[in-house]
Amino acid sequence: MFSFKLRPLFFPQTVTENFGNVIHGLKASHLTDLVIQRSKRMILDTLGVGLLGTSTEVFHKVIQYSKIYRSDASSTVWGHSDFRLPPLYAAFVNGVAVHSMDFDDTWHPATHPSGAVLPALLALSEVLPQKQKFSGLDLLLAFNVGIEVQGRLMRFSNEASNVPKRFHPPAVVGTIGSAAATAKLLALDQFKCKAALAVAASYAGAPMANAATQTKPLHIGNAARHGLEAACLASLSLQGNKQILDMESGLGAFYTDYTPQFLPTLQSYSWLLDQQDVAIKRFPAHLGTHWVADAVSSLRKHLVESDDSVPISRIKRIVVKVPDVRYVNRPFPNSEHEARHSFQFAACTALLDGSISVQSFSDQNISRPELKELLSKTKLEHPADNKPSFENLYCEVNVTLQDGKVFSERCDTFYGHWRKPLSTEDLKKKFHSNASSVLSVEATEGIIETVDNLEKIEDCFVLSAFLKGTQSTKVLSKMCLP
């Protein structure tokens, strides 16, 4: 008689399954010192720009809308001790605040990674069962999982390396990153982690046509909210397509050159944040304008007179050589949001004032006659070698005077770019300036101390308490430091 041995069928692991397994399997011990250090800088900066963003008109509009929602569970609205919102809407409004002034961090390939993740994690942390204490190390791990997933997804496409044209990347990869981060915090198994990614993918997407409007900050708020919602639904065993990251009709629907790849193995995991830092902005505007500001600031020293003013009447022409990024080509911006997305506005403001700041985007500054006169003399050029990539682009500025003299300066890497990162001192100055506009000095310093020691904090409740601005630094430090 013949005997047969039955062999189990082997099904190759999908990319989606691989992501679910890695999200579930990553532990705090996988974090490197450099990843912890860089992510703490990102967290501090995100909290600061979010707190400043609570003063904006778009934030007040989404607060007014979100107040119609009520639930037994509630989370902190940053900078507000007088009311709370359900966690989904706290994540939403805080995410909107983070991006309301385009002051949040930027990564390569191009996206704003932190604003989609941190508001969702902090909102969720406040409604977890009390016995499920949420430590600083838990926050760092979940945050980095959300950042990592975004970076890996962006590397599935070569076109993602360029400044976006059709859709806003945080609305896609940010939504999925938020789902991965909150799934990690909820300690979902690998199957539910995979489902969270699938659910999040059906929330993804927002067109670039809404750049330079009050709607653009909603992209980050929605990414935070929808990612959290996807993880919560997955925790209840809601199912989605089990190959969502593998398919052209899944995440591949957003890219024409989509090539999904496996994550590194857990045995020797390598984080993208180890290899690629983020850019942290010195003023609230599109990242491309920072090259312009630094180039013009260098050039300005050739033109200033004894009273530190620029002789506008002597200027005949200003040529700004930048990549062809159409939504940042705005010759005469009429609003703060348009001004934040205008190469021309950045050049003329830096030339007039010597620098660009939060106050530069006030209606009063935007409508200055002298600014409009300079804008009328400004022209953009797009050299063929100046590619629309935050890794490679440059800005060259030429100013021609009425007497024929020409002055020129070029910026290849601005201060704040990942190749020339802000010093710790300047990062803390930025945070202090932003946060102290909303919080007390005590709460502002408390957040800095907490983030500095985040990996040692036993209960992240302290961070949410400081964000409300209502608790004593000494009491909370005693509560939460081991």
Coordinates of C-alpha atoms in Angstrom, one line a residue:
M1 CA 0.0 0.0 0.0
F2 CA 1.1 3.5 -0.7
S3 CA 1.2 6.0 2.2
F4 CA 0.8 9.8 1.8
K5 CA 1.9 12.5 4.1
L6 CA -0.4 15.5 4.2
R7 CA 1.6 18.8 4.0
P8 CA 0.1 22.0 5.4
L9 CA -0.7 24.6 2.7
F10 CA 1.7 27.6 2.9
F11 CA 0.3 31.0 2.3
P12 CA 2.9 33.7 1.9
Q13 CA 2.6 36.5 4.4
T14 CA 1.1 39.7 3.0
V15 CA 2.5 43.2 3.6
T16 CA -0.7 44.0 5.6
E17 CA -0.3 41.0 7.8
N18 CA 3.4 41.9 8.3
F19 CA 2.4 45.4 9.4
G20 CA -0.1 44.0 11.8
N21 CA 2.4 41.6 13.3
V22 CA 5.1 44.3 13.7
I23 CA 2.8 46.9 15.2
H24 CA 1.6 44.3 17.7
G25 CA 5.1 43.0 18.4
L26 CA 7.2 46.2 18.8
K27 CA 8.2 46.9 22.4
A28 CA 9.7 49.7 24.3
S29 CA 13.0 47.8 24.3
H30 CA 13.1 48.3 20.5
L31 CA 13.4 52.1 20.9
T32 CA 16.9 53.5 20.5
D33 CA 18.3 56.4 22.4
L34 CA 18.3 58.5 19.2
V35 CA 14.7 57.7 18.4
I36 CA 13.6 58.6 22.0
Q37 CA 15.5 61.9 21.8
R38 CA 14.2 62.9 18.4
S39 CA 10.6 61.9 19.2
K40 CA 10.6 63.9 22.5
R41 CA 11.6 67.0 20.4
M42 CA 8.7 66.3 18.1
I43 CA 6.3 65.8 21.0
L44 CA 7.4 69.1 22.6
D45 CA 7.2 71.0 19.4
T46 CA 3.7 69.6 18.5
L47 CA 2.3 70.5 21.9
G48 CA 3.6 74.0 21.6
V49 CA 2.3 74.7 18.1
G50 CA -1.0 73.0 19.1
L51 CA -1.4 75.3 22.2
L52 CA -0.6 78.4 20.1
G53 CA -3.1 77.1 17.5
T54 CA -5.9 77.2 20.1
S55 CA -6.0 81.0 19.5
T56 CA -6.9 80.7 15.8
E57 CA -10.2 81.3 14.1
V58 CA -10.4 77.9 12.6
F59 CA -9.8 76.3 16.0
H60 CA -12.7 78.3 17.5
K61 CA -15.0 77.2 14.6
V62 CA -14.3 73.5 15.1
I63 CA -14.7 73.9 18.9
Q64 CA -18.1 75.5 18.3
Y65 CA -19.1 72.5 16.1
S66 CA -17.6 69.8 18.4
K67 CA -19.5 71.1 21.5
I68 CA -22.7 69.5 20.2
Y69 CA -21.2 66.1 21.0
R70 CA -21.4 64.7 24.5
S71 CA -20.4 61.4 26.1
D72 CA -19.7 59.9 29.5
A73 CA -16.0 59.6 28.5
S74 CA -14.2 62.9 27.9
S75 CA -10.7 64.1 27.1
T76 CA -8.8 67.4 27.5
V77 CA -9.0 70.2 25.0
W78 CA -5.5 71.7 25.0
G79 CA -5.3 75.1 26.7
H80 CA -8.9 74.8 28.1
S81 CA -9.8 73.8 31.7
D82 CA -13.5 74.9 31.4
F83 CA -14.7 72.1 29.1
R84 CA -13.8 68.7 27.7
L85 CA -14.9 66.7 24.7
P86 CA -15.4 63.1 23.8
P87 CA -12.1 61.5 22.9
L88 CA -12.7 61.4 19.1
Y89 CA -13.5 65.1 19.1
A90 CA -10.7 66.1 21.5
A91 CA -8.4 64.4 19.1
F92 CA -10.0 66.2 16.2
V93 CA -9.9 69.8 17.6
N94 CA -6.4 69.4 19.1
G95 CA -5.2 68.0 15.7
V96 CA -6.7 71.0 14.0
A97 CA -4.9 73.3 16.4
V98 CA -1.6 71.7 15.6
H99 CA -1.9 72.4 11.9
S100 CA -4.0 75.6 12.1
M101 CA -0.9 77.8 11.4
D102 CA 1.2 75.3 9.4
F103 CA 3.7 75.5 12.3
D104 CA 4.0 71.7 12.8
D105 CA 6.9 69.4 11.9
T106 CA 7.6 68.1 8.4
W107 CA 9.3 64.9 7.3
H108 CA 10.7 63.3 4.2
P109 CA 9.0 62.0 2.1
A110 CA 6.8 65.0 2.6
T111 CA 4.2 64.8 5.3
H112 CA 3.4 66.3 8.7
P113 CA 3.8 63.2 11.0
S114 CA 3.2 64.3 14.6
G115 CA -0.1 66.1 14.5
A116 CA -2.0 63.1 13.3
V117 CA -0.7 60.9 16.1
L118 CA -0.1 62.8 19.3
P119 CA -3.6 64.3 19.8
A120 CA -5.2 60.9 19.2
L121 CA -2.9 59.2 21.8
L122 CA -3.4 61.8 24.5
A123 CA -7.2 61.8 24.0
L124 CA -7.3 58.0 24.2
S125 CA -5.0 57.9 27.2
E126 CA -7.5 59.8 29.3
V127 CA -10.3 57.3 28.8
L128 CA -8.4 54.1 29.4
P129 CA -9.4 52.2 32.5
Q130 CA -7.6 53.5 35.6
K131 CA -6.0 50.1 36.2
Q132 CA -4.4 50.5 32.7
K133 CA -1.8 53.1 33.6
F134 CA -0.3 54.9 30.6
S135 CA 3.4 55.6 31.1
G136 CA 5.7 58.0 29.3
L137 CA 7.4 55.0 27.7
D138 CA 4.0 53.7 26.5
L139 CA 3.5 57.1 24.9
L140 CA 6.9 57.1 23.3
L141 CA 6.4 53.6 21.9
A142 CA 2.9 54.2 20.5
F143 CA 3.9 57.6 19.1
N144 CA 6.9 56.1 17.3
V145 CA 4.8 53.2 15.9
G146 CA 2.5 55.9 14.4
I147 CA 5.4 57.9 13.0
E148 CA 7.1 54.7 11.7
V149 CA 4.1 53.5 9.8
Q150 CA 3.7 56.8 8.1
G151 CA 7.3 56.8 7.0
R152 CA 7.2 53.3 5.7
L153 CA 4.0 53.9 3.7
M154 CA 5.5 57.0 2.1
R155 CA 8.4 54.9 0.9
F156 CA 6.1 52.6 -1.1
S157 CA 6.1 55.3 -3.8
N158 CA 8.8 57.4 -5.5
E159 CA 6.4 60.2 -6.3
A160 CA 5.7 60.6 -2.5
S161 CA 9.3 62.0 -2.2
N162 CA 8.2 65.2 -4.0
V163 CA 6.0 68.0 -2.6
P164 CA 2.4 66.8 -3.1
K165 CA 0.3 67.9 -6.1
R166 CA -3.0 65.9 -5.8
F167 CA -3.7 65.0 -2.2
H168 CA -2.4 66.1 1.2
P169 CA -0.3 63.2 2.6
P170 CA -1.2 63.5 6.3
A171 CA -4.8 62.9 5.3
V172 CA -3.7 59.5 4.0
V173 CA -0.7 58.2 5.8
G174 CA -1.5 60.2 8.9
T175 CA -4.9 58.5 9.3
I176 CA -3.2 55.1 9.0
G177 CA -0.4 56.2 11.4
S178 CA -3.0 57.4 13.9
A179 CA -4.8 54.0 13.7
A180 CA -1.5 52.1 14.2
A181 CA -0.5 54.3 17.2
T182 CA -3.8 54.0 19.0
A183 CA -4.1 50.3 18.2
K184 CA -0.7 49.9 19.9
L185 CA -1.9 51.9 22.9
L186 CA -5.0 49.7 23.1
A187 CA -2.7 46.6 23.0
L188 CA -4.7 45.1 20.1
D189 CA -3.6 41.7 18.8
Q190 CA -2.0 41.4 15.4
F191 CA -5.3 40.6 13.7
K192 CA -7.1 43.7 15.1
C193 CA -4.0 45.8 14.3
K194 CA -4.4 44.7 10.7
A195 CA -8.1 45.5 10.8
A196 CA -7.4 49.0 12.2
L197 CA -5.2 49.7 9.1
A198 CA -8.0 48.5 6.8
V199 CA -10.7 50.6 8.5
A200 CA -8.4 53.7 8.5
A201 CA -7.8 53.4 4.8
S202 CA -11.5 54.0 4.1
Y203 CA -11.2 57.3 6.0
A204 CA -8.1 58.4 4.1
G205 CA -7.7 61.3 1.6
A206 CA -8.0 65.1 1.2
P207 CA -7.3 67.1 -1.9
M208 CA -4.5 69.7 -2.1
A209 CA -7.0 72.2 -3.6
N210 CA -7.9 73.1 0.0
A211 CA -4.3 74.2 0.8
A212 CA -4.1 77.8 2.0
T213 CA -7.6 77.7 3.3
Q214 CA -9.2 77.2 6.8
T215 CA -10.1 73.7 5.7
K216 CA -6.5 72.4 5.4
P217 CA -6.0 72.1 9.2
L218 CA -9.0 69.8 9.3
H219 CA -6.9 67.3 7.4
I220 CA -4.7 66.7 10.5
G221 CA -7.7 66.8 12.9
N222 CA -9.5 64.3 10.8
A223 CA -6.5 62.0 10.5
A224 CA -6.1 62.0 14.3
R225 CA -9.9 61.4 14.9
H226 CA -10.4 58.9 12.2
G227 CA -7.3 56.8 13.1
L228 CA -8.5 56.6 16.7
E229 CA -12.0 55.7 15.5
A230 CA -10.6 53.0 13.2
A231 CA -8.6 51.4 16.1
C232 CA -11.7 51.6 18.4
L233 CA -13.8 49.9 15.7
A234 CA -11.2 47.2 15.1
S235 CA -11.1 46.6 18.9
L236 CA -14.8 45.6 18.5
S237 CA -13.8 43.1 15.8
L238 CA -14.9 45.2 12.8
Q239 CA -13.3 43.7 9.7
G240 CA -11.8 45.3 6.6
N241 CA -9.9 44.0 3.6
K242 CA -7.1 41.8 4.9
Q243 CA -4.7 43.0 2.1
I244 CA -5.4 46.7 2.2
L245 CA -1.7 47.6 2.0
D246 CA -1.0 45.1 -0.7
M247 CA -3.5 46.1 -3.3
E248 CA -3.6 48.7 -6.1
S249 CA -7.2 49.4 -5.1
G250 CA -6.2 49.7 -1.4
L251 CA -3.6 52.2 -0.3
G252 CA -2.2 51.9 -3.9
A253 CA -5.2 53.9 -5.1
F254 CA -3.3 57.1 -4.0
Y255 CA -0.1 56.4 -5.9
T256 CA 0.7 55.6 -9.6
D257 CA 4.0 53.8 -8.7
Y258 CA 2.9 51.9 -5.5
T259 CA 5.3 49.1 -4.4
P260 CA 4.5 47.8 -0.9
Q261 CA 7.3 46.3 1.1
F262 CA 7.8 44.3 4.3
L263 CA 8.9 46.0 7.6
P264 CA 12.2 45.0 9.2
T265 CA 12.1 42.0 11.4
L266 CA 11.5 42.4 15.1
Q267 CA 14.7 40.7 16.0
S268 CA 16.7 43.6 14.6
Y269 CA 14.2 46.4 14.0
S270 CA 15.6 49.6 12.5
W271 CA 13.5 52.8 12.9
L272 CA 13.2 55.3 10.1
L273 CA 13.5 58.1 12.7
D274 CA 17.0 56.8 13.4
Q275 CA 17.9 57.5 9.8
Q276 CA 15.8 60.5 9.0
D277 CA 15.0 63.4 11.4
V278 CA 12.2 65.9 10.9
A279 CA 12.3 69.6 10.1
I280 CA 11.1 71.9 12.9
K281 CA 9.9 75.3 11.7
R282 CA 11.0 78.6 13.1
F283 CA 7.9 80.4 11.7
P284 CA 4.4 79.3 10.8
A285 CA 4.3 78.7 7.0
H286 CA 4.8 76.1 4.3
L287 CA 8.2 74.4 4.6
G288 CA 9.3 75.6 1.2
T289 CA 9.1 79.2 2.3
H290 CA 11.9 78.6 4.9
W291 CA 14.5 78.3 2.2
V292 CA 13.3 81.6 0.8
A293 CA 13.4 83.4 4.2
D294 CA 17.0 82.3 4.9
A295 CA 18.2 83.3 1.5
V296 CA 16.6 86.7 1.7
S297 CA 17.8 87.3 5.2
S298 CA 21.4 86.8 4.0
L299 CA 20.8 89.1 1.0
R300 CA 19.2 91.8 3.1
K301 CA 22.5 92.8 4.7
H302 CA 23.6 94.2 1.4
L303 CA 20.6 96.5 1.2
V304 CA 19.8 97.8 4.6
E305 CA 20.4 101.5 5.4
S306 CA 21.5 103.0 8.7
D307 CA 18.0 102.8 10.2
D308 CA 17.8 99.0 9.3
S309 CA 15.2 99.8 6.6
V310 CA 15.3 98.5 3.0
P311 CA 15.2 101.2 0.3
I312 CA 12.1 100.0 -1.5
S313 CA 12.2 102.7 -4.1
R314 CA 15.7 101.7 -5.2
I315 CA 14.6 98.1 -5.9
K316 CA 13.7 97.4 -9.5
R317 CA 13.1 93.6 -9.5
I318 CA 13.2 90.6 -7.2
V319 CA 13.6 87.2 -8.7
V320 CA 13.0 84.1 -6.5
K321 CA 14.3 80.8 -7.9
V322 CA 12.3 77.9 -6.4
P323 CA 10.8 74.6 -7.5
D324 CA 7.5 74.7 -9.4
V325 CA 5.0 74.2 -6.5
R326 CA 1.9 75.8 -7.7
Y327 CA 0.0 76.0 -4.4
V328 CA 2.8 78.0 -2.9
N329 CA 2.9 80.4 -5.9
R330 CA 0.7 83.2 -4.6
P331 CA 1.8 86.6 -5.9
F332 CA -0.7 88.7 -3.9
P333 CA -2.0 86.7 -0.9
N334 CA -5.2 88.0 0.7
S335 CA -5.4 86.0 3.9
E336 CA -3.1 84.6 6.5
H337 CA -3.6 81.1 5.1
E338 CA -2.7 82.3 1.6
A339 CA 0.3 84.2 3.0
R340 CA 1.6 81.0 4.7
H341 CA 1.6 79.4 1.3
S342 CA 3.3 82.1 -0.7
F343 CA 7.0 82.1 -1.8
Q344 CA 6.5 85.8 -2.7
F345 CA 5.1 86.8 0.7
A346 CA 8.0 85.1 2.5
A347 CA 10.6 86.8 0.3
C348 CA 9.1 90.3 0.6
T349 CA 8.4 90.0 4.4
A350 CA 11.9 88.8 5.1
L351 CA 13.3 91.6 3.0
L352 CA 11.2 94.3 4.8
D353 CA 11.5 93.0 8.3
G354 CA 14.7 90.9 8.4
S355 CA 12.8 87.8 9.7
I356 CA 9.4 86.1 9.7
S357 CA 7.4 85.5 12.8
V358 CA 3.9 84.6 14.0
Q359 CA 2.9 88.3 13.8
S360 CA 4.0 88.5 10.2
F361 CA 0.7 86.9 9.2
S362 CA -1.6 89.4 10.8
D363 CA -4.1 91.2 8.6
Q364 CA -2.3 94.5 9.4
N365 CA 1.1 93.2 8.1
I366 CA -0.4 91.4 5.1
S367 CA -2.1 94.7 3.9
R368 CA 1.0 97.0 4.3
P369 CA 1.4 99.2 1.2
E370 CA 5.2 98.7 1.3
L371 CA 4.7 94.9 1.2
K372 CA 2.3 95.2 -1.7
E373 CA 4.8 97.4 -3.6
L374 CA 7.6 94.8 -3.1
L375 CA 5.2 92.0 -4.2
S376 CA 4.5 93.8 -7.4
K377 CA 8.3 93.7 -8.2
T378 CA 8.7 90.0 -7.4
K379 CA 8.8 87.2 -9.9
L380 CA 9.3 83.5 -9.5
E381 CA 11.5 81.3 -11.7
H382 CA 11.8 77.5 -11.7
P383 CA 15.2 76.2 -12.7
A384 CA 15.1 72.7 -14.2
D385 CA 17.5 71.4 -11.6
N386 CA 15.5 72.7 -8.6
K387 CA 13.3 69.7 -7.9
P388 CA 10.2 69.9 -5.6
S389 CA 11.6 67.7 -2.9
F390 CA 12.3 68.8 0.7
E391 CA 15.5 66.8 0.6
N392 CA 17.0 68.5 -2.5
L393 CA 15.3 71.8 -3.2
Y394 CA 17.1 75.2 -2.9
C395 CA 16.2 78.9 -3.1
E396 CA 18.2 81.6 -4.9
V397 CA 17.2 85.2 -4.6
N398 CA 18.4 88.0 -6.9
V399 CA 17.6 91.7 -6.2
T400 CA 18.2 94.2 -9.0
L401 CA 18.4 97.8 -8.1
Q402 CA 17.4 100.8 -10.3
D403 CA 21.1 101.6 -10.8
G404 CA 21.7 98.1 -12.3
K405 CA 23.5 96.6 -9.3
V406 CA 22.5 92.9 -8.6
F407 CA 22.7 91.1 -5.3
S408 CA 22.3 87.4 -5.0
E409 CA 22.1 84.8 -2.2
R410 CA 21.3 81.1 -2.1
C411 CA 20.0 78.8 0.6
D412 CA 20.5 75.0 0.3
T413 CA 19.6 74.1 3.9
F414 CA 17.7 76.4 6.2
Y415 CA 18.1 76.4 10.0
G416 CA 15.5 73.9 11.3
H417 CA 15.9 71.5 8.4
W418 CA 16.9 67.9 9.4
R419 CA 20.4 68.6 8.0
K420 CA 20.6 71.7 10.3
P421 CA 18.3 71.0 13.2
L422 CA 17.2 73.6 15.8
S423 CA 19.3 73.5 18.9
T424 CA 17.6 72.3 22.1
E425 CA 17.8 75.8 23.4
D426 CA 16.0 77.3 20.3
L427 CA 13.4 74.5 20.3
K428 CA 12.6 75.2 24.0
K429 CA 12.4 78.9 23.2
K430 CA 9.9 78.2 20.4
F431 CA 7.8 76.0 22.7
H432 CA 7.9 78.6 25.6
S433 CA 6.9 81.4 23.2
N434 CA 4.0 79.3 21.8
A435 CA 2.7 77.7 25.0
S436 CA 3.0 80.7 27.3
S437 CA 0.5 82.5 25.1
V438 CA -2.1 80.1 26.4
L439 CA -0.8 78.5 29.6
S440 CA 0.8 79.8 32.8
V441 CA 4.5 79.9 33.2
E442 CA 4.2 77.0 35.7
A443 CA 2.3 74.8 33.3
T444 CA 4.6 75.7 30.4
E445 CA 7.7 74.7 32.4
G446 CA 5.9 71.6 33.7
I447 CA 5.4 70.4 30.1
I448 CA 9.0 71.0 29.3
E449 CA 10.1 69.1 32.4
T450 CA 7.7 66.2 31.7
V451 CA 8.7 65.8 28.1
D452 CA 12.4 66.0 29.0
N453 CA 11.8 63.1 31.4
L454 CA 9.1 61.3 29.4
E455 CA 10.7 57.8 29.5
K456 CA 10.7 58.0 33.3
I457 CA 7.1 59.3 33.8
E458 CA 4.9 56.6 35.4
D459 CA 1.5 58.1 34.4
C460 CA 1.0 60.4 31.4
F461 CA -2.0 61.9 33.2
V462 CA 0.4 64.6 34.2
L463 CA 0.8 65.8 30.6
S464 CA -2.9 66.2 30.1
A465 CA -3.2 68.1 33.4
F466 CA -0.5 70.5 32.3
L467 CA -2.2 70.9 29.0
K468 CA -5.3 72.2 30.8
G469 CA -3.1 74.5 32.8
T470 CA -4.8 73.8 36.1
Q471 CA -2.4 71.8 38.3
S472 CA 0.6 72.5 40.4
T473 CA 3.9 71.5 38.9
K474 CA 5.3 70.2 42.2
V475 CA 2.2 68.1 43.0
L476 CA 2.1 66.5 39.6
S477 CA 5.8 65.8 39.5
K478 CA 5.6 64.0 42.8
M479 CA 2.7 62.0 41.5
C480 CA 4.3 60.8 38.4
L481 CA 8.1 60.6 38.7
P482 CA 9.4 57.3 40.2

